[in-house]
JSON list of C-alpha atoms in Angstrom, two decimals:
[
{"chain": "I", "resi": 111, "resn": "ALA", "atom": "CA", "xyz": [-18.61, -6.88, -20.34]},
{"chain": "I", "resi": 112, "resn": "GLN", "atom": "CA", "xyz": [-15.59, -7.32, -22.94]},
{"chain": "I", "resi": 113, "resn": "ILE", "atom": "CA", "xyz": [-14.78, -10.51, -21.88]},
{"chain": "I", "resi": 114, "resn": "GLY", "atom": "CA", "xyz": [-18.54, -11.96, -21.21]},
{"chain": "I", "resi": 115, "resn": "CYS", "atom": "CA", "xyz": [-19.29, -11.03, -17.48]},
{"chain": "I", "resi": 116, "resn": "PHE", "atom": "CA", "xyz": [-22.35, -9.92, -16.05]},
{"chain": "I", "resi": 117, "resn": "VAL", "atom": "CA", "xyz": [-22.89, -5.91, -15.89]},
{"chain": "I", "resi": 118, "resn": "PRO", "atom": "CA", "xyz": [-25.10, -6.02, -13.02]},
{"chain": "I", "resi": 119, "resn": "ALA", "atom": "CA", "xyz": [-26.70, -3.04, -14.24]},
{"chain": "I", "resi": 120, "resn": "LYS", "atom": "CA", "xyz": [-30.15, -2.16, -16.25]},
{"chain": "I", "resi": 121, "resn": "SER", "atom": "CA", "xyz": [-27.25, -0.12, -18.42]},
{"chain": "I", "resi": 122, "resn": "ALA", "atom": "CA", "xyz": [-23.78, 1.13, -18.75]},
{"chain": "I", "resi": 123, "resn": "LYS", "atom": "CA", "xyz": [-21.48, 2.70, -21.15]},
{"chain": "I", "resi": 124, "resn": "MET", "atom": "CA", "xyz": [-17.71, 1.19, -20.93]},
{"chain": "I", "resi": 125, "resn": "PRO", "atom": "CA", "xyz": [-14.93, 1.85, -23.23]},
{"chain": "I", "resi": 126, "resn": "ILE", "atom": "CA", "xyz": [-12.29, -0.87, -24.48]},
{"chain": "I", "resi": 127, "resn": "PHE", "atom": "CA", "xyz": [-9.40, -1.73, -21.82]},
{"chain": "I", "resi": 128, "resn": "ASP", "atom": "CA", "xyz": [-6.53, -3.23, -23.00]},
{"chain": "I", "resi": 129, "resn": "GLN", "atom": "CA", "xyz": [-5.31, -5.10, -20.10]},
{"chain": "I", "resi": 130, "resn": "ILE", "atom": "CA", "xyz": [-6.63, -5.87, -16.76]},
{"chain": "I", "resi": 131, "resn": "PHE", "atom": "CA", "xyz": [-4.44, -5.52, -13.65]},
{"chain": "I", "resi": 132, "resn": "THR", "atom": "CA", "xyz": [-5.66, -7.28, -10.54]},
{"chain": "I", "resi": 133, "resn": "ARG", "atom": "CA", "xyz": [-4.05, -6.38, -7.19]},
{"chain": "I", "resi": 134, "resn": "ILE", "atom": "CA", "xyz": [-7.13, -8.19, -4.88]},
{"chain": "I", "resi": 135, "resn": "GLY", "atom": "CA", "xyz": [-5.79, -10.91, -2.04]},
{"chain": "I", "resi": 136, "resn": "ALA", "atom": "CA", "xyz": [-2.33, -12.07, -1.01]},
{"chain": "I", "resi": 137, "resn": "ALA", "atom": "CA", "xyz": [-0.87, -14.34, 1.19]},
{"chain": "I", "resi": 138, "resn": "ASP", "atom": "CA", "xyz": [3.22, -14.72, 1.83]},
{"chain": "I", "resi": 139, "resn": "ASP", "atom": "CA", "xyz": [5.16, -16.56, -0.55]},
{"chain": "I", "resi": 140, "resn": "LEU", "atom": "CA", "xyz": [6.96, -19.08, 1.98]},
{"chain": "I", "resi": 141, "resn": "ILE", "atom": "CA", "xyz": [8.73, -20.81, -1.16]},
{"chain": "I", "resi": 142, "resn": "SER", "atom": "CA", "xyz": [10.49, -17.31, -2.18]},
{"chain": "I", "resi": 143, "resn": "GLY", "atom": "CA", "xyz": [10.26, -15.89, 1.28]},
{"chain": "I", "resi": 144, "resn": "GLU", "atom": "CA", "xyz": [8.36, -13.37, 0.65]},
{"chain": "I", "resi": 145, "resn": "SER", "atom": "CA", "xyz": [6.17, -11.75, 3.11]},
{"chain": "I", "resi": 146, "resn": "THR", "atom": "CA", "xyz": [1.85, -10.42, 2.70]},
{"chain": "I", "resi": 147, "resn": "PHE", "atom": "CA", "xyz": [2.59, -6.92, 2.16]},
{"chain": "I", "resi": 148, "resn": "MET", "atom": "CA", "xyz": [5.65, -7.69, -0.02]},
{"chain": "I", "resi": 149, "resn": "VAL", "atom": "CA", "xyz": [3.67, -9.71, -2.24]},
{"chain": "I", "resi": 150, "resn": "GLU", "atom": "CA", "xyz": [1.07, -6.72, -2.33]},
{"chain": "I", "resi": 151, "resn": "MET", "atom": "CA", "xyz": [3.27, -4.45, -3.10]},
{"chain": "I", "resi": 152, "resn": "LYS", "atom": "CA", "xyz": [5.43, -6.53, -6.44]},
{"chain": "I", "resi": 153, "resn": "GLU", "atom": "CA", "xyz": [1.66, -6.71, -7.53]},
{"chain": "I", "resi": 154, "resn": "THR", "atom": "CA", "xyz": [0.61, -3.44, -7.26]},
{"chain": "I", "resi": 155, "resn": "ASN", "atom": "CA", "xyz": [4.13, -2.13, -8.61]},
{"chain": "I", "resi": 156, "resn": "VAL", "atom": "CA", "xyz": [3.51, -4.25, -11.84]},
{"chain": "I", "resi": 157, "resn": "ALA", "atom": "CA", "xyz": [0.23, -2.89, -12.73]},
{"chain": "I", "resi": 158, "resn": "LEU", "atom": "CA", "xyz": [1.82, 0.98, -12.12]},
{"chain": "I", "resi": 159, "resn": "MET", "atom": "CA", "xyz": [4.48, 0.17, -14.15]},
{"chain": "I", "resi": 160, "resn": "ASN", "atom": "CA", "xyz": [2.56, -1.59, -17.37]},
{"chain": "I", "resi": 161, "resn": "ALA", "atom": "CA", "xyz": [-1.05, 0.05, -17.09]},
{"chain": "I", "resi": 162, "resn": "THR", "atom": "CA", "xyz": [-1.96, 2.90, -19.59]},
{"chain": "I", "resi": 163, "resn": "ARG", "atom": "CA", "xyz": [-4.59, 4.93, -19.85]},
{"chain": "I", "resi": 164, "resn": "ASN", "atom": "CA", "xyz": [-7.21, 2.70, -21.58]},
{"chain": "I", "resi": 165, "resn": "SER", "atom": "CA", "xyz": [-5.89, -0.24, -18.71]},
{"chain": "I", "resi": 166, "resn": "LEU", "atom": "CA", "xyz": [-8.51, -1.08, -15.96]},
{"chain": "I", "resi": 167, "resn": "LEU", "atom": "CA", "xyz": [-7.40, -1.03, -12.53]},
{"chain": "I", "resi": 168, "resn": "LEU", "atom": "CA", "xyz": [-8.82, -3.10, -9.71]},
{"chain": "I", "resi": 169, "resn": "PHE", "atom": "CA", "xyz": [-7.39, -2.57, -6.37]},
{"chain": "I", "resi": 170, "resn": "ASP", "atom": "CA", "xyz": [-8.11, -3.78, -3.38]},
{"chain": "I", "resi": 171, "resn": "GLU", "atom": "CA", "xyz": [-7.62, -2.72, 0.65]},
{"chain": "I", "resi": 172, "resn": "ILE", "atom": "CA", "xyz": [-3.96, -1.87, -0.38]},
{"chain": "I", "resi": 173, "resn": "GLY", "atom": "CA", "xyz": [-1.49, -0.70, 1.80]},
{"chain": "I", "resi": 174, "resn": "ARG", "atom": "CA", "xyz": [-2.68, -2.59, 4.69]},
{"chain": "I", "resi": 175, "resn": "GLY", "atom": "CA", "xyz": [0.13, -5.34, 5.55]},
{"chain": "I", "resi": 176, "resn": "THR", "atom": "CA", "xyz": [2.20, -2.72, 7.21]},
{"chain": "I", "resi": 177, "resn": "ALA", "atom": "CA", "xyz": [1.82, -0.32, 10.02]},
{"chain": "I", "resi": 178, "resn": "THR", "atom": "CA", "xyz": [-1.19, 2.34, 9.70]},
{"chain": "I", "resi": 179, "resn": "TYR", "atom": "CA", "xyz": [0.05, 5.37, 8.68]},
{"chain": "I", "resi": 180, "resn": "ASP", "atom": "CA", "xyz": [1.98, 3.92, 6.37]},
{"chain": "I", "resi": 181, "resn": "GLY", "atom": "CA", "xyz": [0.10, 2.14, 4.90]},
{"chain": "I", "resi": 182, "resn": "MET", "atom": "CA", "xyz": [-2.46, 5.02, 4.50]},
{"chain": "I", "resi": 183, "resn": "ALA", "atom": "CA", "xyz": [-0.06, 7.11, 2.68]},
{"chain": "I", "resi": 184, "resn": "LEU", "atom": "CA", "xyz": [0.92, 4.56, 0.67]},
{"chain": "I", "resi": 185, "resn": "ALA", "atom": "CA", "xyz": [-2.42, 3.79, -0.20]},
{"chain": "I", "resi": 186, "resn": "GLN", "atom": "CA", "xyz": [-3.31, 7.94, -0.91]},
{"chain": "I", "resi": 187, "resn": "ALA", "atom": "CA", "xyz": [0.31, 8.36, -3.44]},
{"chain": "I", "resi": 188, "resn": "ILE", "atom": "CA", "xyz": [-0.79, 5.60, -4.97]},
{"chain": "I", "resi": 189, "resn": "ILE", "atom": "CA", "xyz": [-4.21, 6.97, -5.86]},
{"chain": "I", "resi": 190, "resn": "GLU", "atom": "CA", "xyz": [-2.78, 10.21, -6.80]},
{"chain": "I", "resi": 191, "resn": "TYR", "atom": "CA", "xyz": [-0.10, 8.90, -9.34]},
{"chain": "I", "resi": 192, "resn": "VAL", "atom": "CA", "xyz": [-2.71, 6.76, -11.14]},
{"chain": "I", "resi": 193, "resn": "HIS", "atom": "CA", "xyz": [-5.36, 10.32, -10.63]},
{"chain": "I", "resi": 194, "resn": "ASN", "atom": "CA", "xyz": [-2.31, 12.25, -11.75]},
{"chain": "I", "resi": 195, "resn": "ASN", "atom": "CA", "xyz": [0.10, 10.08, -14.61]},
{"chain": "I", "resi": 196, "resn": "ILE", "atom": "CA", "xyz": [-1.22, 6.75, -15.26]},
{"chain": "I", "resi": 197, "resn": "HIS", "atom": "CA", "xyz": [-5.46, 8.30, -15.72]},
{"chain": "I", "resi": 198, "resn": "ALA", "atom": "CA", "xyz": [-6.71, 4.50, -16.36]},
{"chain": "I", "resi": 199, "resn": "LYS", "atom": "CA", "xyz": [-9.99, 3.76, -14.47]},
{"chain": "I", "resi": 200, "resn": "THR", "atom": "CA", "xyz": [-9.79, 2.72, -10.92]},
{"chain": "I", "resi": 201, "resn": "LEU", "atom": "CA", "xyz": [-11.72, 1.12, -8.47]},
{"chain": "I", "resi": 202, "resn": "PHE", "atom": "CA", "xyz": [-9.72, 1.22, -5.27]},
{"chain": "I", "resi": 203, "resn": "SER", "atom": "CA", "xyz": [-11.09, -0.03, -2.59]},
{"chain": "I", "resi": 204, "resn": "THR", "atom": "CA", "xyz": [-10.28, 0.99, 1.14]},
{"chain": "I", "resi": 205, "resn": "HIS", "atom": "CA", "xyz": [-10.86, 1.10, 5.30]},
{"chain": "I", "resi": 206, "resn": "TYR", "atom": "CA", "xyz": [-8.85, 3.90, 5.34]},
{"chain": "I", "resi": 207, "resn": "HIS", "atom": "CA", "xyz": [-11.67, 6.76, 5.52]},
{"chain": "I", "resi": 208, "resn": "GLU", "atom": "CA", "xyz": [-9.36, 9.26, 5.78]},
{"chain": "I", "resi": 209, "resn": "LEU", "atom": "CA", "xyz": [-8.62, 8.99, 2.23]},
{"chain": "I", "resi": 210, "resn": "THR", "atom": "CA", "xyz": [-12.57, 9.97, 1.27]},
{"chain": "I", "resi": 211, "resn": "ILE", "atom": "CA", "xyz": [-11.73, 13.56, 1.51]},
{"chain": "I", "resi": 212, "resn": "LEU", "atom": "CA", "xyz": [-9.22, 13.20, -1.68]},
{"chain": "I", "resi": 213, "resn": "ASP", "atom": "CA", "xyz": [-12.26, 13.83, -4.12]},
{"chain": "I", "resi": 214, "resn": "GLU", "atom": "CA", "xyz": [-11.93, 17.43, -2.56]},
{"chain": "I", "resi": 215, "resn": "SER", "atom": "CA", "xyz": [-8.90, 17.83, -4.60]},
{"chain": "I", "resi": 216, "resn": "LEU", "atom": "CA", "xyz": [-8.49, 15.23, -7.39]},
{"chain": "I", "resi": 217, "resn": "ASP", "atom": "CA", "xyz": [-11.62, 16.33, -10.03]},
{"chain": "I", "resi": 218, "resn": "LYS", "atom": "CA", "xyz": [-11.34, 12.77, -11.20]},
{"chain": "I", "resi": 219, "resn": "LEU", "atom": "CA", "xyz": [-11.77, 10.86, -8.25]},
{"chain": "I", "resi": 220, "resn": "GLN", "atom": "CA", "xyz": [-15.57, 9.57, -6.84]},
{"chain": "I", "resi": 221, "resn": "ASN", "atom": "CA", "xyz": [-16.50, 8.25, -3.82]},
{"chain": "I", "resi": 222, "resn": "VAL", "atom": "CA", "xyz": [-19.27, 5.32, -3.60]},
{"chain": "I", "resi": 223, "resn": "HIS", "atom": "CA", "xyz": [-20.09, 2.92, -0.76]},
{"chain": "I", "resi": 224, "resn": "VAL", "atom": "CA", "xyz": [-22.13, -0.14, -0.71]},
{"chain": "I", "resi": 225, "resn": "GLY", "atom": "CA", "xyz": [-25.28, 0.46, 1.51]},
{"chain": "I", "resi": 226, "resn": "ALA", "atom": "CA", "xyz": [-26.27, -1.15, 5.04]},
{"chain": "I", "resi": 227, "resn": "ILE", "atom": "CA", "xyz": [-28.49, -0.17, 7.95]},
{"chain": "I", "resi": 228, "resn": "GLU", "atom": "CA", "xyz": [-28.53, -0.97, 11.58]},
{"chain": "I", "resi": 229, "resn": "LYS", "atom": "CA", "xyz": [-31.82, -2.08, 13.26]},
{"chain": "I", "resi": 230, "resn": "ASN", "atom": "CA", "xyz": [-32.72, -3.76, 16.26]},
{"chain": "I", "resi": 231, "resn": "GLY", "atom": "CA", "xyz": [-29.14, -4.03, 17.53]},
{"chain": "I", "resi": 232, "resn": "GLU", "atom": "CA", "xyz": [-28.63, -6.33, 13.92]},
{"chain": "I", "resi": 233, "resn": "LEU", "atom": "CA", "xyz": [-26.33, -5.14, 10.54]},
{"chain": "I", "resi": 234, "resn": "ILE", "atom": "CA", "xyz": [-28.44, -5.38, 7.53]},
{"chain": "I", "resi": 235, "resn": "PHE", "atom": "CA", "xyz": [-26.68, -4.95, 4.01]},
{"chain": "I", "resi": 236, "resn": "LEU", "atom": "CA", "xyz": [-28.87, -3.77, 1.51]},
{"chain": "I", "resi": 237, "resn": "HIS", "atom": "CA", "xyz": [-26.23, -5.10, -2.01]},
{"chain": "I", "resi": 238, "resn": "LYS", "atom": "CA", "xyz": [-26.28, -2.02, -3.35]},
{"chain": "I", "resi": 239, "resn": "MET", "atom": "CA", "xyz": [-24.03, 0.98, -4.47]},
{"chain": "I", "resi": 240, "resn": "GLN", "atom": "CA", "xyz": [-24.76, 4.67, -2.85]},
{"chain": "I", "resi": 241, "resn": "GLU", "atom": "CA", "xyz": [-22.84, 7.36, -3.86]},
{"chain": "I", "resi": 242, "resn": "GLY", "atom": "CA", "xyz": [-20.37, 9.46, -1.08]},
{"chain": "I", "resi": 243, "resn": "PRO", "atom": "CA", "xyz": [-18.11, 7.40, 1.33]},
{"chain": "I", "resi": 244, "resn": "ALA", "atom": "CA", "xyz": [-19.17, 5.36, 3.95]},
{"chain": "I", "resi": 245, "resn": "ASP", "atom": "CA", "xyz": [-20.18, 6.57, 7.26]},
{"chain": "I", "resi": 246, "resn": "LYS", "atom": "CA", "xyz": [-18.15, 3.90, 9.11]},
{"chain": "I", "resi": 247, "resn": "SER", "atom": "CA", "xyz": [-17.12, 0.81, 9.58]},
{"chain": "I", "resi": 248, "resn": "TYR", "atom": "CA", "xyz": [-18.84, -2.41, 10.65]},
{"chain": "I", "resi": 249, "resn": "GLY", "atom": "CA", "xyz": [-16.17, -4.54, 11.66]},
{"chain": "I", "resi": 250, "resn": "ILE", "atom": "CA", "xyz": [-17.21, -5.56, 15.14]},
{"chain": "I", "resi": 251, "resn": "HIS", "atom": "CA", "xyz": [-20.81, -6.66, 13.91]},
{"chain": "I", "resi": 252, "resn": "VAL", "atom": "CA", "xyz": [-19.32, -9.30, 11.41]},
{"chain": "I", "resi": 253, "resn": "ALA", "atom": "CA", "xyz": [-17.32, -10.36, 14.52]},
{"chain": "I", "resi": 254, "resn": "LYS", "atom": "CA", "xyz": [-20.60, -10.66, 15.81]},
{"chain": "I", "resi": 255, "resn": "LEU", "atom": "CA", "xyz": [-22.31, -12.60, 12.54]},
{"chain": "I", "resi": 256, "resn": "ALA", "atom": "CA", "xyz": [-18.76, -14.74, 12.66]},
{"chain": "I", "resi": 257, "resn": "GLY", "atom": "CA", "xyz": [-20.13, -15.33, 16.59]},
{"chain": "I", "resi": 258, "resn": "MET", "atom": "CA", "xyz": [-17.26, -13.93, 18.30]},
{"chain": "I", "resi": 259, "resn": "PRO", "atom": "CA", "xyz": [-18.14, -14.26, 22.00]},
{"chain": "I", "resi": 260, "resn": "ASP", "atom": "CA", "xyz": [-20.31, -11.01, 23.67]},
{"chain": "I", "resi": 261, "resn": "LYS", "atom": "CA", "xyz": [-17.58, -10.40, 26.50]},
{"chain": "I", "resi": 262, "resn": "LEU", "atom": "CA", "xyz": [-15.28, -10.32, 23.81]},
{"chain": "I", "resi": 263, "resn": "LEU", "atom": "CA", "xyz": [-17.93, -8.06, 21.51]},
{"chain": "I", "resi": 264, "resn": "LYS", "atom": "CA", "xyz": [-18.54, -5.62, 24.15]},
{"chain": "I", "resi": 265, "resn": "ARG", "atom": "CA", "xyz": [-14.45, -4.80, 24.98]},
{"chain": "I", "resi": 266, "resn": "ALA", "atom": "CA", "xyz": [-13.38, -4.71, 21.06]},
{"chain": "I", "resi": 267, "resn": "ASP", "atom": "CA", "xyz": [-16.64, -1.67, 21.45]},
{"chain": "I", "resi": 268, "resn": "SER", "atom": "CA", "xyz": [-15.11, -0.07, 24.71]},
{"chain": "I", "resi": 269, "resn": "ILE", "atom": "CA", "xyz": [-11.40, -0.12, 22.57]},
{"chain": "I", "resi": 270, "resn": "LEU", "atom": "CA", "xyz": [-12.72, 1.47, 19.46]},
{"chain": "I", "resi": 271, "resn": "ASN", "atom": "CA", "xyz": [-15.35, 4.32, 21.38]},
{"chain": "I", "resi": 272, "resn": "LYS", "atom": "CA", "xyz": [-11.34, 5.51, 23.52]},
{"chain": "I", "resi": 273, "resn": "LEU", "atom": "CA", "xyz": [-9.73, 5.29, 20.16]},
{"chain": "I", "resi": 274, "resn": "GLU", "atom": "CA", "xyz": [-12.33, 6.97, 18.16]},
{"chain": "I", "resi": 275, "resn": "SER", "atom": "CA", "xyz": [-12.22, 9.63, 20.59]},
{"chain": "I", "resi": 276, "resn": "GLU", "atom": "CA", "xyz": [-8.33, 10.16, 20.32]},
{"chain": "I", "resi": 277, "resn": "ASN", "atom": "CA", "xyz": [-7.89, 9.49, 17.05]},
{"chain": "I", "resi": 278, "resn": "ASP", "atom": "CA", "xyz": [-6.88, 13.51, 15.39]},
{"chain": "I", "resi": 279, "resn": "PHE", "atom": "CA", "xyz": [-5.19, 12.09, 11.85]},
{"chain": "I", "resi": 280, "resn": "THR", "atom": "CA", "xyz": [-6.21, 13.38, 9.15]},
{"chain": "I", "resi": 281, "resn": "VAL", "atom": "CA", "xyz": [-4.64, 13.20, 5.73]},
{"chain": "I", "resi": 282, "resn": "GLU", "atom": "CA", "xyz": [-3.14, 15.76, 3.56]},
{"chain": "I", "resi": 283, "resn": "SER", "atom": "CA", "xyz": [-5.31, 16.52, 0.95]},
{"chain": "I", "resi": 284, "resn": "THR", "atom": "CA", "xyz": [-3.25, 17.07, -1.94]},
{"chain": "I", "resi": 285, "resn": "GLU", "atom": "CA", "xyz": [-3.64, 20.22, -3.33]},
{"chain": "I", "resi": 286, "resn": "SER", "atom": "CA", "xyz": [-3.03, 18.83, -7.49]},
{"chain": "I", "resi": 287, "resn": "TYR", "atom": "CA", "xyz": [0.16, 16.77, -7.50]},
{"chain": "I", "resi": 288, "resn": "THR", "atom": "CA", "xyz": [0.62, 16.88, -11.50]},
{"chain": "I", "resi": 289, "resn": "GLU", "atom": "CA", "xyz": [3.14, 15.59, -13.52]},
{"chain": "I", "resi": 290, "resn": "GLU", "atom": "CA", "xyz": [5.36, 19.28, -13.16]},
{"chain": "I", "resi": 291, "resn": "LYS", "atom": "CA", "xyz": [5.23, 18.67, -9.80]},
{"chain": "I", "resi": 292, "resn": "TYR", "atom": "CA", "xyz": [6.47, 15.28, -9.78]},
{"chain": "I", "resi": 293, "resn": "ILE", "atom": "CA", "xyz": [9.47, 16.77, -12.26]},
{"chain": "I", "resi": 294, "resn": "GLU", "atom": "CA", "xyz": [9.79, 19.71, -9.81]},
{"chain": "I", "resi": 295, "resn": "GLU", "atom": "CA", "xyz": [10.80, 17.05, -6.83]},
{"chain": "I", "resi": 296, "resn": "LYS", "atom": "CA", "xyz": [12.77, 15.39, -8.82]},
{"chain": "I", "resi": 297, "resn": "ASN", "atom": "CA", "xyz": [15.19, 17.74, -9.95]},
{"chain": "I", "resi": 298, "resn": "GLU", "atom": "CA", "xyz": [15.02, 19.10, -6.16]},
{"chain": "I", "resi": 299, "resn": "ASN", "atom": "CA", "xyz": [16.13, 15.51, -4.91]},
{"chain": "I", "resi": 300, "resn": "GLU", "atom": "CA", "xyz": [18.92, 15.03, -8.30]},
{"chain": "I", "resi": 301, "resn": "ALA", "atom": "CA", "xyz": [20.69, 18.07, -6.76]},
{"chain": "I", "resi": 302, "resn": "SER", "atom": "CA", "xyz": [20.63, 17.79, -3.69]},
{"chain": "I", "resi": 303, "resn": "GLU", "atom": "CA", "xyz": [22.69, 14.13, -4.36]},
{"chain": "I", "resi": 304, "resn": "ILE", "atom": "CA", "xyz": [24.83, 16.59, -6.47]},
{"chain": "I", "resi": 305, "resn": "GLN", "atom": "CA", "xyz": [25.64, 18.93, -3.30]},
{"chain": "I", "resi": 306, "resn": "GLU", "atom": "CA", "xyz": [25.68, 15.19, -1.41]},
{"chain": "I", "resi": 307, "resn": "GLU", "atom": "CA", "xyz": [28.72, 14.14, -3.90]},
{"chain": "I", "resi": 308, "resn": "GLN", "atom": "CA", "xyz": [30.64, 17.42, -3.87]},
{"chain": "I", "resi": 309, "resn": "LEU", "atom": "CA", "xyz": [30.72, 17.55, -0.21]},
{"chain": "I", "resi": 310, "resn": "SER", "atom": "CA", "xyz": [32.11, 14.12, -0.34]},
{"chain": "I", "resi": 311, "resn": "LEU", "atom": "CA", "xyz": [35.17, 15.21, -1.91]},
{"chain": "I", "resi": 312, "resn": "PHE", "atom": "CA", "xyz": [35.80, 17.08, 1.21]},
{"chain": "I", "resi": 313, "resn": "GLN", "atom": "CA", "xyz": [35.37, 14.14, 3.97]},
{"chain": "I", "resi": 314, "resn": "PRO", "atom": "CA", "xyz": [37.96, 12.19, 5.93]},
{"chain": "I", "resi": 315, "resn": "GLU", "atom": "CA", "xyz": [39.18, 8.84, 3.08]},
{"chain": "I", "resi": 316, "resn": "ALA", "atom": "CA", "xyz": [37.05, 5.68, 4.20]},
{"chain": "I", "resi": 317, "resn": "VAL", "atom": "CA", "xyz": [38.97, 3.44, 6.48]},
{"chain": "I", "resi": 318, "resn": "SER", "atom": "CA", "xyz": [40.91, 0.61, 4.85]},
{"chain": "I", "resi": 319, "resn": "LEU", "atom": "CA", "xyz": [39.23, -2.83, 4.95]},
{"chain": "I", "resi": 320, "resn": "ASP", "atom": "CA", "xyz": [41.15, -6.17, 4.76]},
{"chain": "I", "resi": 321, "resn": "SER", "atom": "CA", "xyz": [40.30, -8.98, 2.15]},
{"chain": "I", "resi": 322, "resn": "ASN", "atom": "CA", "xyz": [38.68, -11.04, 4.41]},
{"chain": "I", "resi": 323, "resn": "GLN", "atom": "CA", "xyz": [36.17, -7.83, 5.22]},
{"chain": "I", "resi": 324, "resn": "SER", "atom": "CA", "xyz": [35.84, -6.18, 1.66]},
{"chain": "I", "resi": 325, "resn": "LYS", "atom": "CA", "xyz": [34.42, -10.16, 1.08]},
{"chain": "I", "resi": 326, "resn": "ILE", "atom": "CA", "xyz": [31.66, -9.63, 3.32]},
{"chain": "I", "resi": 327, "resn": "LEU", "atom": "CA", "xyz": [30.98, -6.40, 2.45]},
{"chain": "I", "resi": 328, "resn": "LYS", "atom": "CA", "xyz": [30.56, -7.50, -1.23]},
{"chain": "I", "resi": 329, "resn": "GLU", "atom": "CA", "xyz": [28.44, -9.96, 0.06]},
{"chain": "I", "resi": 330, "resn": "ILE", "atom": "CA", "xyz": [26.56, -7.71, 1.39]},
{"chain": "I", "resi": 331, "resn": "LYS", "atom": "CA", "xyz": [25.94, -5.39, -1.09]},
{"chain": "I", "resi": 332, "resn": "ASN", "atom": "CA", "xyz": [25.32, -8.50, -3.13]},
{"chain": "I", "resi": 333, "resn": "ALA", "atom": "CA", "xyz": [22.78, -10.32, -0.73]},
{"chain": "I", "resi": 334, "resn": "ASN", "atom": "CA", "xyz": [18.73, -10.88, -2.14]},
{"chain": "I", "resi": 335, "resn": "LEU", "atom": "CA", "xyz": [17.83, -10.61, 1.32]},
{"chain": "I", "resi": 336, "resn": "MET", "atom": "CA", "xyz": [14.05, -10.21, 0.25]},
{"chain": "I", "resi": 337, "resn": "GLY", "atom": "CA", "xyz": [14.81, -13.54, -1.37]},
{"chain": "I", "resi": 338, "resn": "MET", "atom": "CA", "xyz": [15.71, -15.46, 1.84]},
{"chain": "I", "resi": 339, "resn": "THR", "atom": "CA", "xyz": [13.83, -16.88, 4.90]},
{"chain": "I", "resi": 340, "resn": "PRO", "atom": "CA", "xyz": [14.23, -15.64, 8.40]},
{"chain": "I", "resi": 341, "resn": "MET", "atom": "CA", "xyz": [16.59, -18.65, 8.54]},
{"chain": "I", "resi": 342, "resn": "ASP", "atom": "CA", "xyz": [18.90, -18.22, 5.48]},
{"chain": "I", "resi": 343, "resn": "VAL", "atom": "CA", "xyz": [19.13, -14.78, 6.65]},
{"chain": "I", "resi": 344, "resn": "MET", "atom": "CA", "xyz": [19.41, -15.55, 10.22]},
{"chain": "I", "resi": 345, "resn": "ASN", "atom": "CA", "xyz": [22.16, -18.26, 9.41]},
{"chain": "I", "resi": 346, "resn": "ILE", "atom": "CA", "xyz": [24.22, -15.63, 6.40]},
{"chain": "I", "resi": 347, "resn": "VAL", "atom": "CA", "xyz": [24.36, -13.23, 9.18]},
{"chain": "I", "resi": 348, "resn": "PHE", "atom": "CA", "xyz": [25.41, -15.50, 11.82]},
{"chain": "I", "resi": 349, "resn": "LYS", "atom": "CA", "xyz": [28.49, -16.78, 8.78]},
{"chain": "I", "resi": 350, "resn": "TRP", "atom": "CA", "xyz": [29.12, -13.15, 8.32]},
{"chain": "I", "resi": 351, "resn": "GLN", "atom": "CA", "xyz": [29.88, -11.96, 11.76]},
{"chain": "I", "resi": 352, "resn": "LYS", "atom": "CA", "xyz": [31.97, -15.09, 12.93]},
{"chain": "I", "resi": 353, "resn": "GLU", "atom": "CA", "xyz": [34.13, -14.14, 9.40]},
{"chain": "I", "resi": 354, "resn": "LEU", "atom": "CA", "xyz": [34.60, -11.06, 10.86]},
{"chain": "I", "resi": 355, "resn": "ASN", "atom": "CA", "xyz": [35.75, -12.09, 14.13]},
{"chain": "I", "resi": 356, "resn": "LYS", "atom": "CA", "xyz": [38.93, -14.44, 12.72]},
{"chain": "I", "resi": 357, "resn": "LYS", "atom": "CA", "xyz": [41.78, -12.44, 14.06]},
{"chain": "I", "resi": 358, "resn": "GLY", "atom": "CA", "xyz": [43.93, -12.48, 11.25]}
]
């Protein structure tokens, strides 16, 4: 409404937002050599670093570009961070059903889902928001609508049933990850780093490097590997290997 868009409701009370941040859809940045997941994380970070309690955040399927548990862990941590630190109004869509229990420990979080019903083996989308989490996903039904072969769909359904019967993963519900708890963990980490520095005083001296090895080590430290294409990385590693194998 603030920018002149249609509001799909009979009535609505909405605040004035100072900024709107979206993380919806991403693709590999081939020119910069960045993966879809890296693009997703950078866009998310821009929102987290710049949003205020008066901002609107729209996050879609964060964490899907990496391994399941990594993605789920990141998604939960982001939800908790926004809830406990930024306090911005946020729409966070996800297919990680395990995360829906977070409403038990995050008092400002509310689960909603888009309704759908199955009738005579067919899926009917209601296009209506309903309270509470969805009881299941309909990926295989959507694949059927896309015209995938019946043999493939039956196999997918069989695999799904097996995975669901074996899956015992549960999300660790956050107790109350407050700013105080964040500061406490930060202080513990800093204390651990100081202890490691003190212990390092009693470690044997590092092996001395010749000028060529020192030069290569400096290049490795300064190399922007995330900004390179896979071919660039392979070439520069080959160059380092070749130089290190030179007989002085």
